[in-house]
CSV table of N, CA and C in Angstrom, one decimal:
chain,number,residue,atom,x,y,z
J,1,MET,N,19.6,11.5,19.7
J,1,MET,CA,18.5,11.4,18.9
J,1,MET,C,19.1,11.0,17.4
J,2,GLU,N,20.1,11.6,17.1
J,2,GLU,CA,20.7,11.3,15.6
J,2,GLU,C,20.9,9.9,15.3
J,3,ASN,N,21.5,9.1,16.4
J,3,ASN,CA,21.7,7.7,16.4
J,3,ASN,C,20.4,6.8,16.2
J,4,THR,N,19.4,7.2,17.0
J,4,THR,CA,18.2,6.5,16.8
J,4,THR,C,17.7,6.7,15.3
J,5,MET,N,17.6,7.9,14.8
J,5,MET,CA,17.3,8.0,13.4
J,5,MET,C,18.1,7.4,12.5
J,6,LYS,N,19.3,7.2,12.7
J,6,LYS,CA,20.2,6.4,11.8
J,6,LYS,C,19.8,4.8,11.8
J,7,LYS,N,19.4,4.5,13.1
J,7,LYS,CA,19.0,3.1,13.3
J,7,LYS,C,17.7,2.9,12.5
J,8,ILE,N,16.9,3.9,12.6
J,8,ILE,CA,15.4,3.5,12.0
J,8,ILE,C,15.7,3.5,10.5
J,9,LEU,N,16.4,4.4,10.1
J,9,LEU,CA,16.9,4.6,8.6
J,9,LEU,C,17.5,3.3,8.2
J,10,ALA,N,18.5,2.6,9.0
J,10,ALA,CA,19.0,1.5,8.7
J,10,ALA,C,18.0,0.3,8.6
J,11,GLU,N,17.0,0.2,9.4
J,11,GLU,CA,15.9,-0.7,9.6
J,11,GLU,C,15.2,-0.7,8.2
J,12,ILE,N,14.9,0.4,7.9
J,12,ILE,CA,14.1,0.6,6.6
J,12,ILE,C,14.8,0.1,5.5
J,13,ALA,N,16.2,0.6,5.4
J,13,ALA,CA,17.0,0.0,4.3
J,13,ALA,C,17.2,-1.4,4.2
J,14,GLY,N,17.2,-2.0,5.2
J,14,GLY,CA,17.4,-3.4,5.4
J,14,GLY,C,16.2,-4.0,4.8
J,15,VAL,N,14.8,-3.7,5.0
J,15,VAL,CA,13.6,-4.1,4.6
J,15,VAL,C,13.8,-3.9,2.9
J,16,MET,N,13.9,-2.8,2.5
J,16,MET,CA,14.1,-2.6,1.1
J,16,MET,C,15.2,-3.3,0.5
J,17,ASP,N,16.2,-3.5,0.9
J,17,ASP,CA,17.2,-4.3,0.3
J,17,ASP,C,16.7,-5.9,0.1
J,18,LYS,N,15.7,-6.4,0.8
J,18,LYS,CA,15.3,-7.7,0.7
J,18,LYS,C,14.1,-7.6,-0.3
J,19,MET,N,13.6,-6.5,-0.7
J,19,MET,CA,12.5,-6.5,-1.9
J,19,MET,C,12.9,-6.6,-3.2
J,20,ASN,N,12.1,-6.9,-4.1
J,20,ASN,CA,12.3,-7.3,-5.4
J,20,ASN,C,11.8,-6.1,-6.2
J,21,GLU,N,12.6,-5.3,-6.9
J,21,GLU,CA,12.1,-4.1,-7.7
J,21,GLU,C,11.0,-4.5,-8.6
J,22,GLN,N,11.2,-5.7,-9.3
J,22,GLN,CA,10.2,-6.3,-10.3
J,22,GLN,C,9.0,-6.4,-9.7
J,23,ASP,N,8.9,-6.8,-8.6
J,23,ASP,CA,7.5,-6.9,-8.0
J,23,ASP,C,6.8,-5.6,-7.7
J,24,VAL,N,7.4,-4.7,-7.4
J,24,VAL,CA,7.0,-3.3,-7.2
J,24,VAL,C,6.4,-2.9,-8.6
J,25,GLU,N,7.2,-3.1,-9.8
J,25,GLU,CA,6.9,-2.7,-11.0
J,25,GLU,C,5.7,-3.4,-11.5
J,26,ASP,N,5.6,-4.6,-11.1
J,26,ASP,CA,4.4,-5.4,-11.6
J,26,ASP,C,3.2,-4.8,-10.9
J,27,VAL,N,3.2,-4.4,-9.8
J,27,VAL,CA,2.0,-3.8,-9.1
J,27,VAL,C,1.7,-2.4,-9.7
J,28,ALA,N,2.7,-1.7,-10.2
J,28,ALA,CA,2.4,-0.4,-10.9
J,28,ALA,C,1.7,-0.8,-12.3
J,29,ASN,N,2.3,-1.7,-12.9
J,29,ASN,CA,1.7,-2.1,-14.2
J,29,ASN,C,0.2,-2.4,-14.1
J,30,ARG,N,-0.1,-3.2,-13.0
J,30,ARG,CA,-1.4,-3.6,-12.8
J,30,ARG,C,-2.3,-2.5,-12.5
J,31,LEU,N,-1.8,-1.6,-11.7
J,31,LEU,CA,-2.7,-0.5,-11.4
J,31,LEU,C,-3.0,0.5,-12.6
J,32,GLU,N,-1.8,0.5,-13.4
J,32,GLU,CA,-1.9,1.3,-14.5
J,32,GLU,C,-3.1,1.0,-15.5
J,33,LYS,N,-3.2,-0.4,-15.5
J,33,LYS,CA,-4.5,-0.6,-16.3
J,33,LYS,C,-5.8,-0.8,-15.9
J,34,ALA,N,-5.8,-0.6,-14.6
J,34,ALA,CA,-7.0,-0.6,-13.8
J,34,ALA,C,-8.0,0.6,-13.9
J,35,PRO,N,-9.3,0.5,-14.4
J,35,PRO,CA,-10.1,1.6,-14.4
J,35,PRO,C,-10.4,2.5,-13.0
J,36,ARG,N,-10.4,1.6,-12.0
J,36,ARG,CA,-10.6,2.2,-10.7
J,36,ARG,C,-9.6,1.4,-9.7
J,37,ILE,N,-9.2,2.1,-8.7
J,37,ILE,CA,-8.4,1.4,-7.6
J,37,ILE,C,-8.9,1.7,-6.4
J,38,PHE,N,-9.0,0.7,-5.5
J,38,PHE,CA,-9.6,0.9,-4.0
J,38,PHE,C,-8.8,0.5,-3.3
J,39,VAL,N,-8.5,1.0,-2.1
J,39,VAL,CA,-7.4,0.6,-1.0
J,39,VAL,C,-8.4,0.4,0.2
J,40,ILE,N,-7.8,-0.6,1.1
J,40,ILE,CA,-8.3,-0.6,2.4
J,40,ILE,C,-7.1,-1.1,3.4
J,41,GLY,N,-7.2,-0.8,4.6
J,41,GLY,CA,-6.3,-1.2,5.7
J,41,GLY,C,-7.0,-0.5,7.0
J,42,GLU,N,-6.4,-1.0,8.0
J,42,GLU,CA,-7.0,-0.7,9.3
J,42,GLU,C,-5.8,0.0,10.2
J,43,GLY,N,-6.2,0.8,11.0
J,43,GLY,CA,-5.1,1.4,11.9
J,43,GLY,C,-4.0,2.3,11.1
J,44,ARG,N,-2.8,2.1,11.5
J,44,ARG,CA,-1.7,3.0,10.9
J,44,ARG,C,-1.7,2.3,9.4
J,45,SER,N,-1.9,1.1,9.0
J,45,SER,CA,-1.9,0.6,7.8
J,45,SER,C,-3.0,1.1,6.9
J,46,GLY,N,-4.0,1.3,7.6
J,46,GLY,CA,-5.1,2.3,6.8
J,46,GLY,C,-4.7,3.6,6.4
J,47,LEU,N,-3.9,4.2,7.3
J,47,LEU,CA,-3.4,5.6,6.9
J,47,LEU,C,-2.5,5.4,5.9
J,48,MET,N,-1.6,4.5,5.8
J,48,MET,CA,-0.8,4.2,4.6
J,48,MET,C,-1.5,4.2,3.4
J,49,ALA,N,-2.6,3.3,3.4
J,49,ALA,CA,-3.5,3.2,2.4
J,49,ALA,C,-4.1,4.5,1.8
J,50,ARG,N,-4.5,5.4,2.8
J,50,ARG,CA,-5.1,6.5,2.5
J,50,ARG,C,-4.1,7.4,1.8
J,51,ALA,N,-2.8,7.5,2.3
J,51,ALA,CA,-1.9,8.4,1.7
J,51,ALA,C,-1.6,7.8,0.4
J,52,PHE,N,-1.7,6.7,0.0
J,52,PHE,CA,-1.4,5.8,-1.2
J,52,PHE,C,-2.5,6.4,-2.2
J,53,ALA,N,-3.7,6.2,-1.8
J,53,ALA,CA,-4.9,6.6,-2.6
J,53,ALA,C,-4.9,8.0,-2.9
J,54,MET,N,-4.5,8.9,-2.1
J,54,MET,CA,-4.4,10.4,-2.3
J,54,MET,C,-3.3,10.4,-3.4
J,55,ARG,N,-2.1,9.8,-3.2
J,55,ARG,CA,-1.0,10.2,-4.1
J,55,ARG,C,-1.6,9.5,-5.7
J,56,LEU,N,-2.2,8.5,-5.7
J,56,LEU,CA,-2.6,7.9,-7.0
J,56,LEU,C,-3.6,9.0,-7.6
J,57,MET,N,-4.5,9.7,-6.6
J,57,MET,CA,-5.4,10.5,-7.3
J,57,MET,C,-4.7,11.7,-8.1
J,58,HIS,N,-3.4,12.3,-7.3
J,58,HIS,CA,-2.8,13.3,-7.8
J,58,HIS,C,-2.0,12.9,-9.2
J,59,LEU,N,-1.8,11.5,-9.3
J,59,LEU,CA,-1.3,11.1,-10.6
J,59,LEU,C,-2.5,10.7,-11.7
J,60,GLY,N,-3.6,11.1,-11.4
J,60,GLY,CA,-4.5,11.0,-12.3
J,60,GLY,C,-5.4,9.5,-12.3
J,61,ALA,N,-5.1,8.7,-11.2
J,61,ALA,CA,-5.9,7.6,-11.0
J,61,ALA,C,-7.2,7.9,-10.5
J,62,VAL,N,-8.3,7.0,-10.9
J,62,VAL,CA,-9.5,7.2,-10.1
J,62,VAL,C,-9.3,6.2,-8.8
J,63,SER,N,-9.3,6.8,-7.6
J,63,SER,CA,-8.8,6.1,-6.3
J,63,SER,C,-9.9,6.3,-5.5
J,64,TYR,N,-10.2,5.2,-4.6
J,64,TYR,CA,-11.1,5.4,-3.4
J,64,TYR,C,-10.6,4.7,-2.2
J,65,VAL,N,-10.9,5.1,-1.0
J,65,VAL,CA,-10.7,4.4,0.2
J,65,VAL,C,-12.0,3.8,0.6
J,66,ILE,N,-12.0,2.4,0.9
J,66,ILE,CA,-13.1,1.5,1.2
J,66,ILE,C,-13.5,2.3,2.8
J,67,GLY,N,-14.8,2.4,3.0
J,67,GLY,CA,-15.2,3.0,4.1
J,67,GLY,C,-15.5,4.5,4.2
J,68,GLU,N,-15.1,5.2,3.2
J,68,GLU,CA,-15.5,6.5,3.2
J,68,GLU,C,-16.8,6.7,2.6
J,69,THR,N,-17.5,7.7,2.9
J,69,THR,CA,-18.9,7.9,2.4
J,69,THR,C,-19.1,8.1,1.1
J,70,ILE,N,-18.0,8.8,0.4
J,70,ILE,CA,-18.2,8.8,-1.1
J,70,ILE,C,-17.5,7.7,-2.0
J,71,THR,N,-17.3,6.6,-1.4
J,71,THR,CA,-16.9,5.4,-2.0
J,71,THR,C,-17.9,4.8,-2.8
J,72,PRO,N,-17.9,4.7,-4.1
J,72,PRO,CA,-19.0,3.9,-4.8
J,72,PRO,C,-18.7,2.3,-4.7
J,73,SER,N,-19.7,1.6,-5.3
J,73,SER,CA,-19.7,0.1,-5.3
J,73,SER,C,-18.4,-0.3,-6.1
J,74,ILE,N,-17.7,-1.5,-5.8
J,74,ILE,CA,-16.6,-1.9,-6.5
J,74,ILE,C,-17.2,-2.9,-7.5
J,75,ALA,N,-16.5,-2.9,-8.5
J,75,ALA,CA,-16.9,-3.6,-9.9
J,75,ALA,C,-15.8,-4.5,-10.4
J,76,LYS,N,-16.3,-5.3,-11.1
J,76,LYS,CA,-15.4,-6.4,-12.1
J,76,LYS,C,-14.4,-5.5,-12.8
J,77,GLY,N,-13.1,-5.8,-12.8
J,77,GLY,CA,-12.1,-4.9,-13.8
J,77,GLY,C,-11.4,-4.1,-12.6
J,78,ASP,N,-12.1,-3.6,-11.6
J,78,ASP,CA,-11.4,-2.8,-10.6
J,78,ASP,C,-10.2,-3.5,-9.8
J,79,VAL,N,-9.3,-2.9,-9.2
J,79,VAL,CA,-8.2,-3.5,-8.5
J,79,VAL,C,-8.4,-2.9,-6.9
J,80,LEU,N,-8.3,-3.9,-5.9
J,80,LEU,CA,-8.3,-3.6,-4.5
J,80,LEU,C,-6.9,-3.8,-4.2
J,81,VAL,N,-6.3,-2.7,-3.3
J,81,VAL,CA,-5.2,-2.9,-2.7
J,81,VAL,C,-5.4,-3.1,-1.3
J,82,ALA,N,-5.3,-4.2,-0.8
J,82,ALA,CA,-5.5,-4.6,0.6
J,82,ALA,C,-4.1,-4.6,1.5
J,83,ILE,N,-4.0,-3.8,2.7
J,83,ILE,CA,-2.7,-3.7,3.4
J,83,ILE,C,-3.0,-4.3,4.7
J,84,SER,N,-2.2,-5.2,5.2
J,84,SER,CA,-2.3,-5.6,6.5
J,84,SER,C,-0.9,-6.2,7.0
J,85,GLY,N,-0.2,-5.7,7.9
J,85,GLY,CA,1.0,-6.2,8.4
J,85,GLY,C,0.9,-7.6,8.7
J,86,SER,N,0.1,-7.9,9.4
J,86,SER,CA,0.0,-9.4,9.9
J,86,SER,C,-0.8,-10.3,8.9
J,87,GLY,N,-1.2,-9.7,8.0
J,87,GLY,CA,-2.1,-10.5,7.0
J,87,GLY,C,-3.3,-11.2,7.5
J,88,ARG,N,-3.9,-10.7,8.7
J,88,ARG,CA,-4.9,-11.5,9.2
J,88,ARG,C,-5.9,-10.5,10.0
J,89,THR,N,-5.9,-9.2,9.6
J,89,THR,CA,-6.9,-8.2,9.9
J,89,THR,C,-8.2,-8.6,9.3
J,90,HIS,N,-9.1,-8.8,10.4
J,90,HIS,CA,-10.4,-9.5,9.9
J,90,HIS,C,-11.1,-8.7,8.8
J,91,HIS,N,-11.3,-7.5,9.0
J,91,HIS,CA,-12.1,-6.6,8.1
J,91,HIS,C,-11.3,-6.5,6.7
J,92,VAL,N,-10.0,-6.5,6.8
J,92,VAL,CA,-9.3,-6.3,5.5
J,92,VAL,C,-9.5,-7.7,4.8
J,93,VAL,N,-9.2,-8.8,5.3
J,93,VAL,CA,-9.2,-9.8,4.8
J,93,VAL,C,-10.7,-10.3,4.3
J,94,TRP,N,-11.8,-10.1,5.1
J,94,TRP,CA,-13.2,-10.2,4.7
J,94,TRP,C,-13.6,-9.3,3.4
J,95,THR,N,-13.0,-8.2,3.4
J,95,THR,CA,-13.3,-7.2,2.2
J,95,THR,C,-12.5,-7.8,0.9
J,96,ALA,N,-11.4,-8.2,1.2
J,96,ALA,CA,-10.5,-8.9,0.1
J,96,ALA,C,-11.3,-10.1,-0.5
J,97,ALA,N,-11.8,-10.7,0.4
J,97,ALA,CA,-12.7,-12.0,0.0
J,97,ALA,C,-13.9,-11.4,-0.9
J,98,LYS,N,-14.6,-10.6,-0.2
J,98,LYS,CA,-15.9,-10.2,-0.8
J,98,LYS,C,-15.7,-9.4,-2.2
J,99,ALA,N,-14.5,-8.8,-2.4
J,99,ALA,CA,-14.1,-8.0,-3.5
J,99,ALA,C,-14.0,-9.2,-4.7
J,100,LYS,N,-13.1,-10.2,-4.4
J,100,LYS,CA,-12.8,-11.2,-5.1
J,100,LYS,C,-14.2,-11.9,-5.7
J,101,GLU,N,-15.2,-11.9,-5.0
J,101,GLU,CA,-16.5,-12.5,-5.3
J,101,GLU,C,-17.1,-11.5,-6.5
J,102,GLU,N,-16.9,-10.2,-6.4
J,102,GLU,CA,-17.2,-9.4,-7.3
J,102,GLU,C,-16.5,-9.3,-8.7
J,103,GLY,N,-15.4,-10.2,-8.9
J,103,GLY,CA,-14.6,-10.3,-9.9
J,103,GLY,C,-13.6,-9.2,-9.9
J,104,VAL,N,-13.2,-8.6,-8.6
J,104,VAL,CA,-12.2,-7.5,-8.6
J,104,VAL,C,-10.8,-8.4,-8.4
J,105,PHE,N,-9.6,-7.8,-8.9
J,105,PHE,CA,-8.5,-8.3,-8.6
J,105,PHE,C,-7.8,-7.8,-7.3
J,106,VAL,N,-7.4,-8.6,-6.3
J,106,VAL,CA,-7.0,-8.2,-5.2
J,106,VAL,C,-5.5,-8.2,-5.0
J,107,GLN,N,-5.0,-7.1,-4.7
J,107,GLN,CA,-3.4,-7.0,-4.6
J,107,GLN,C,-3.2,-6.7,-3.0
J,108,ALA,N,-2.4,-7.8,-2.5
J,108,ALA,CA,-2.1,-7.6,-0.9
J,108,ALA,C,-0.9,-6.9,-0.9
J,109,LEU,N,-0.7,-6.2,0.2
J,109,LEU,CA,0.6,-5.8,0.8
J,109,LEU,C,0.7,-6.1,2.2
J,110,THR,N,1.5,-7.0,2.5
J,110,THR,CA,1.6,-7.7,3.8
J,110,THR,C,3.1,-8.2,4.2
J,111,THR,N,3.4,-8.6,5.4
J,111,THR,CA,4.5,-9.1,5.7
J,111,THR,C,4.6,-10.8,5.5
J,112,ASN,N,3.3,-11.2,5.7
J,112,ASN,CA,3.0,-12.6,5.9
J,112,ASN,C,2.5,-13.3,4.7
J,113,PRO,N,3.5,-14.1,4.0
J,113,PRO,CA,3.1,-14.8,2.9
J,113,PRO,C,2.2,-16.0,3.1
J,114,ASP,N,2.1,-16.3,4.5
J,114,ASP,CA,1.3,-17.5,4.8
J,114,ASP,C,0.0,-17.1,5.5
J,115,GLY,N,-0.1,-15.8,5.5
J,115,GLY,CA,-1.5,-15.2,6.2
J,115,GLY,C,-2.8,-15.2,5.4
J,116,ASP,N,-3.8,-15.1,6.0
J,116,ASP,CA,-5.1,-15.1,5.2
J,116,ASP,C,-5.1,-14.2,4.1
J,117,LEU,N,-4.7,-13.0,4.2
J,117,LEU,CA,-4.7,-11.9,3.1
J,117,LEU,C,-3.9,-12.4,2.0
J,118,ALA,N,-2.8,-12.9,2.2
J,118,ALA,CA,-2.0,-13.5,1.0
J,118,ALA,C,-2.6,-14.6,0.4
J,119,LYS,N,-3.2,-15.3,1.2
J,119,LYS,CA,-3.9,-16.6,0.5
J,119,LYS,C,-5.2,-16.2,-0.1
J,120,THR,N,-5.8,-15.1,0.2
J,120,THR,CA,-7.1,-14.6,-0.3
J,120,THR,C,-6.8,-13.8,-1.6
J,121,ALA,N,-5.7,-13.2,-1.6
J,121,ALA,CA,-5.4,-12.2,-2.8
J,121,ALA,C,-4.9,-12.9,-4.1
J,122,ASP,N,-5.1,-12.3,-5.2
J,122,ASP,CA,-4.6,-12.7,-6.3
J,122,ASP,C,-3.2,-12.6,-6.4
J,123,ALA,N,-2.5,-11.6,-5.9
J,123,ALA,CA,-1.2,-11.4,-5.8
J,123,ALA,C,-0.7,-10.8,-4.3
J,124,ALA,N,0.5,-11.2,-4.1
J,124,ALA,CA,0.7,-10.4,-2.5
J,124,ALA,C,2.2,-10.1,-2.7
J,125,LEU,N,2.4,-8.6,-2.5
J,125,LEU,CA,3.8,-8.1,-2.5
J,125,LEU,C,4.1,-8.2,-0.9
J,126,ILE,N,5.1,-8.9,-0.8
J,126,ILE,CA,5.4,-9.2,0.5
J,126,ILE,C,6.6,-8.0,1.0
J,127,VAL,N,6.4,-7.5,2.1
J,127,VAL,CA,7.3,-6.5,2.7
J,127,VAL,C,7.8,-7.1,4.0
J,128,PRO,N,9.2,-7.5,4.0
J,128,PRO,CA,9.6,-8.3,5.2
J,128,PRO,C,10.2,-7.3,6.3
J,129,ALA,N,9.1,-6.8,6.9
J,129,ALA,CA,9.3,-5.8,8.1
J,129,ALA,C,8.7,-6.4,9.2
J,130,ALA,N,9.1,-5.9,10.3
J,130,ALA,CA,8.7,-6.2,11.8
J,130,ALA,C,7.2,-5.7,11.7
J,131,THR,N,6.4,-6.5,12.4
J,131,THR,CA,5.0,-6.1,12.8
J,131,THR,C,4.9,-5.9,14.3
J,132,LYS,N,3.6,-5.7,14.9
J,132,LYS,CA,3.4,-5.6,16.3
J,132,LYS,C,3.6,-7.1,16.9
J,133,PHE,N,3.3,-8.1,16.1
J,133,PHE,CA,3.4,-9.4,16.6
J,133,PHE,C,4.7,-10.1,16.8
J,134,ARG,N,5.8,-9.6,16.0
J,134,ARG,CA,7.0,-10.1,16.0
J,134,ARG,C,7.3,-11.5,16.0
J,135,ARG,N,6.8,-12.0,14.7
J,135,ARG,CA,6.7,-13.4,14.3
J,135,ARG,C,8.0,-13.7,14.4
J,136,GLU,N,8.4,-15.0,14.3
J,136,GLU,CA,9.7,-15.7,14.0
J,136,GLU,C,10.0,-15.3,12.6
J,137,GLY,N,11.2,-14.8,12.2
J,137,GLY,CA,11.7,-14.5,11.1
J,137,GLY,C,11.5,-13.2,10.5
J,138,GLU,N,10.8,-12.3,11.2
J,138,GLU,CA,10.5,-10.9,11.0
J,138,GLU,C,11.8,-10.1,11.2
J,139,ALA,N,12.0,-9.1,10.5
J,139,ALA,CA,13.2,-8.2,10.8
J,139,ALA,C,13.0,-7.7,12.2
J,140,PRO,N,14.4,-7.8,12.7
J,140,PRO,CA,14.3,-7.1,13.9
J,140,PRO,C,14.2,-5.6,14.1
J,141,SER,N,13.5,-5.1,15.2
J,141,SER,CA,13.3,-3.5,15.0
J,141,SER,C,13.3,-2.9,16.5
J,142,ILE,N,14.0,-1.8,16.6
J,142,ILE,CA,14.0,-1.2,18.0
J,142,ILE,C,12.6,-0.3,18.0
J,143,GLN,N,11.9,-0.2,17.2
J,143,GLN,CA,10.7,0.7,17.1
J,143,GLN,C,9.7,0.0,17.5
J,144,PRO,N,8.5,0.6,18.2
J,144,PRO,CA,7.5,-0.1,18.7
J,144,PRO,C,6.4,-0.8,17.6
J,145,LEU,N,5.6,-1.8,18.0
J,145,LEU,CA,4.6,-2.3,17.3
J,145,LEU,C,4.9,-2.3,15.8
J,146,GLY,N,4.1,-1.9,14.9
J,146,GLY,CA,4.3,-2.2,13.6
J,146,GLY,C,5.1,-0.9,12.8
J,147,SER,N,5.7,-0.1,13.6
J,147,SER,CA,6.1,1.1,12.7
J,147,SER,C,7.1,0.8,11.7
J,148,LEU,N,8.0,-0.2,11.9
J,148,LEU,CA,8.9,-0.4,10.5
J,148,LEU,C,8.0,-1.0,9.3
J,149,PHE,N,6.9,-1.6,9.7
J,149,PHE,CA,6.1,-2.1,8.5
J,149,PHE,C,5.5,-0.9,7.9
J,150,ASP,N,5.0,0.0,8.8
J,150,ASP,CA,4.1,1.2,8.1
J,150,ASP,C,5.1,2.2,7.3
J,151,GLN,N,6.3,2.3,7.8
J,151,GLN,CA,7.3,3.1,7.3
J,151,GLN,C,7.7,2.4,5.8
J,152,SER,N,7.9,1.2,5.9
J,152,SER,CA,8.2,0.5,4.7
J,152,SER,C,7.1,0.4,3.7
J,153,ALA,N,6.0,0.3,4.2
J,153,ALA,CA,4.8,0.4,3.3
J,153,ALA,C,4.6,1.5,2.6
J,154,HIS,N,4.9,2.7,3.3
J,154,HIS,CA,4.9,4.0,2.8
J,154,HIS,C,5.9,4.2,1.6
J,155,ILE,N,7.0,3.9,1.8
J,155,ILE,CA,8.1,3.9,0.8
J,155,ILE,C,7.8,3.0,-0.3
J,156,VAL,N,7.3,1.7,0.0
J,156,VAL,CA,6.8,0.8,-1.2
J,156,VAL,C,5.8,1.6,-2.2
J,157,PHE,N,4.8,2.1,-1.4
J,157,PHE,CA,3.8,2.8,-2.0
J,157,PHE,C,4.2,3.9,-2.9
J,158,ASP,N,5.1,4.7,-2.3
J,158,ASP,CA,5.7,5.9,-3.1
J,158,ASP,C,6.5,5.2,-4.4
J,159,ALA,N,7.1,4.1,-4.2
J,159,ALA,CA,7.9,3.7,-5.3
J,159,ALA,C,6.9,3.1,-6.4
J,160,ILE,N,5.9,2.6,-6.0
J,160,ILE,CA,4.6,2.1,-6.9
J,160,ILE,C,4.2,3.3,-7.6
J,161,CYS,N,4.1,4.4,-7.0
J,161,CYS,CA,3.5,5.6,-7.6
J,161,CYS,C,4.5,6.3,-8.6
J,162,LEU,N,5.8,6.2,-8.3
J,162,LEU,CA,6.9,6.6,-9.3
J,162,LEU,C,6.7,5.8,-10.5
J,163,LYS,N,6.5,4.6,-10.3
J,163,LYS,CA,6.5,3.6,-11.6
J,163,LYS,C,5.1,4.0,-12.4
J,164,TYR,N,4.2,4.1,-11.5
J,164,TYR,CA,2.9,4.5,-12.2
J,164,TYR,C,3.1,5.7,-13.0
J,165,ALA,N,3.6,6.9,-12.4
J,165,ALA,CA,3.7,8.0,-13.1
J,165,ALA,C,4.7,8.1,-14.4
J,166,GLU,N,5.7,7.2,-14.3
J,166,GLU,CA,6.5,7.0,-15.2
J,166,GLU,C,5.6,6.4,-16.5
J,167,ALA,N,4.9,5.3,-16.3
J,167,ALA,CA,4.2,4.7,-17.3
J,167,ALA,C,3.2,5.6,-17.8
J,168,LYS,N,2.4,6.4,-17.1
J,168,LYS,CA,1.4,7.1,-17.3
J,168,LYS,C,1.9,8.6,-17.9
J,169,LYS,N,3.2,8.7,-17.9
J,169,LYS,CA,4.0,10.0,-18.1
J,169,LYS,C,3.3,11.2,-17.7
J,170,ILE,N,3.0,11.1,-16.3
J,170,ILE,CA,2.7,12.2,-15.4
J,170,ILE,C,3.7,12.9,-14.7
J,171,SER,N,3.9,14.2,-15.2
J,171,SER,CA,5.0,15.1,-14.7
J,171,SER,C,4.5,15.6,-13.2
J,172,GLN,N,5.7,16.1,-12.7
J,172,GLN,CA,5.4,16.8,-11.2
J,172,GLN,C,4.4,17.9,-11.5
J,173,GLN,N,4.6,18.8,-12.5
J,173,GLN,CA,3.4,19.7,-12.9
J,173,GLN,C,2.1,19.4,-12.9
J,174,ALA,N,1.8,18.2,-13.7
J,174,ALA,CA,0.6,17.6,-13.8
J,174,ALA,C,0.0,17.0,-12.6
J,175,ALA,N,1.0,16.3,-11.7
J,175,ALA,CA,0.3,16.0,-10.5
J,175,ALA,C,0.0,17.2,-9.5
J,176,PHE,N,0.8,18.2,-9.5
J,176,PHE,CA,0.7,19.5,-8.9
J,176,PHE,C,-0.9,20.1,-9.2
J,177,GLN,N,-1.2,20.0,-10.4
J,177,GLN,CA,-2.5,20.4,-10.8
J,177,GLN,C,-3.6,19.8,-10.2
J,178,LYS,N,-3.5,18.5,-9.7
J,178,LYS,CA,-4.5,17.7,-9.0
J,178,LYS,C,-4.4,17.9,-7.5
J,179,HIS,N,-3.3,18.5,-7.1
J,179,HIS,CA,-3.2,18.6,-5.5
J,179,HIS,C,-4.3,19.8,-5.0
J,180,SER,N,-4.7,19.7,-3.8
J,180,SER,CA,-5.8,20.7,-3.3
J,180,SER,C,-5.2,22.0,-3.4
J,181,ASN,N,-6.0,22.8,-3.9
J,181,ASN,CA,-5.8,24.4,-4.0
J,181,ASN,C,-6.6,25.1,-3.1
J,182,LEU,N,-7.1,24.5,-2.0
J,182,LEU,CA,-7.8,25.0,-0.9
J,182,LEU,C,-7.1,25.1,0.4
J,183,GLU,N,-5.7,25.0,0.3
J,183,GLU,CA,-5.0,25.0,1.5
J,183,GLU,C,-4.1,26.4,1.4
J,184,SER,N,-3.6,26.9,2.6
J,184,SER,CA,-2.8,28.2,2.6
J,184,SER,C,-1.4,27.7,2.3
């Protein structure tokens, strides 16, 4: 088992080594200026988006998950973070296009710089990880489906949150104050 975990960590490290830290900082800076941040993703990418929205909330951001019953309408000046490994998830791409019609800045997170999502978005953060489609040029992976992308996206989102917290001067204690107090 240990060998398997080391292989997974090596895969993630390989993806992170190919990413540009400045691109991550640019996303954090963009989010820092946004009055509200909305996120969207489907399947496991959606779970990564939800975790990201929750962490942003802990850091004092006004964040929403598209599709939740309490999510308000999006408006000009807001930012939509849209995640799709393939860059072609229909509902995510459609929502990104609709958000742009409303004057919203769309930030994509995808593996595919040539996909519909990257083409629709105002900016795309490319995470060079394997997806379930195993397109030519994707990082190799021993893991099933899009696990490497999901893991890498989670780390990228956490890195964005760290940069965001630094810029907003949000301490661990301040973030903890926003954490749920209805848990045991």
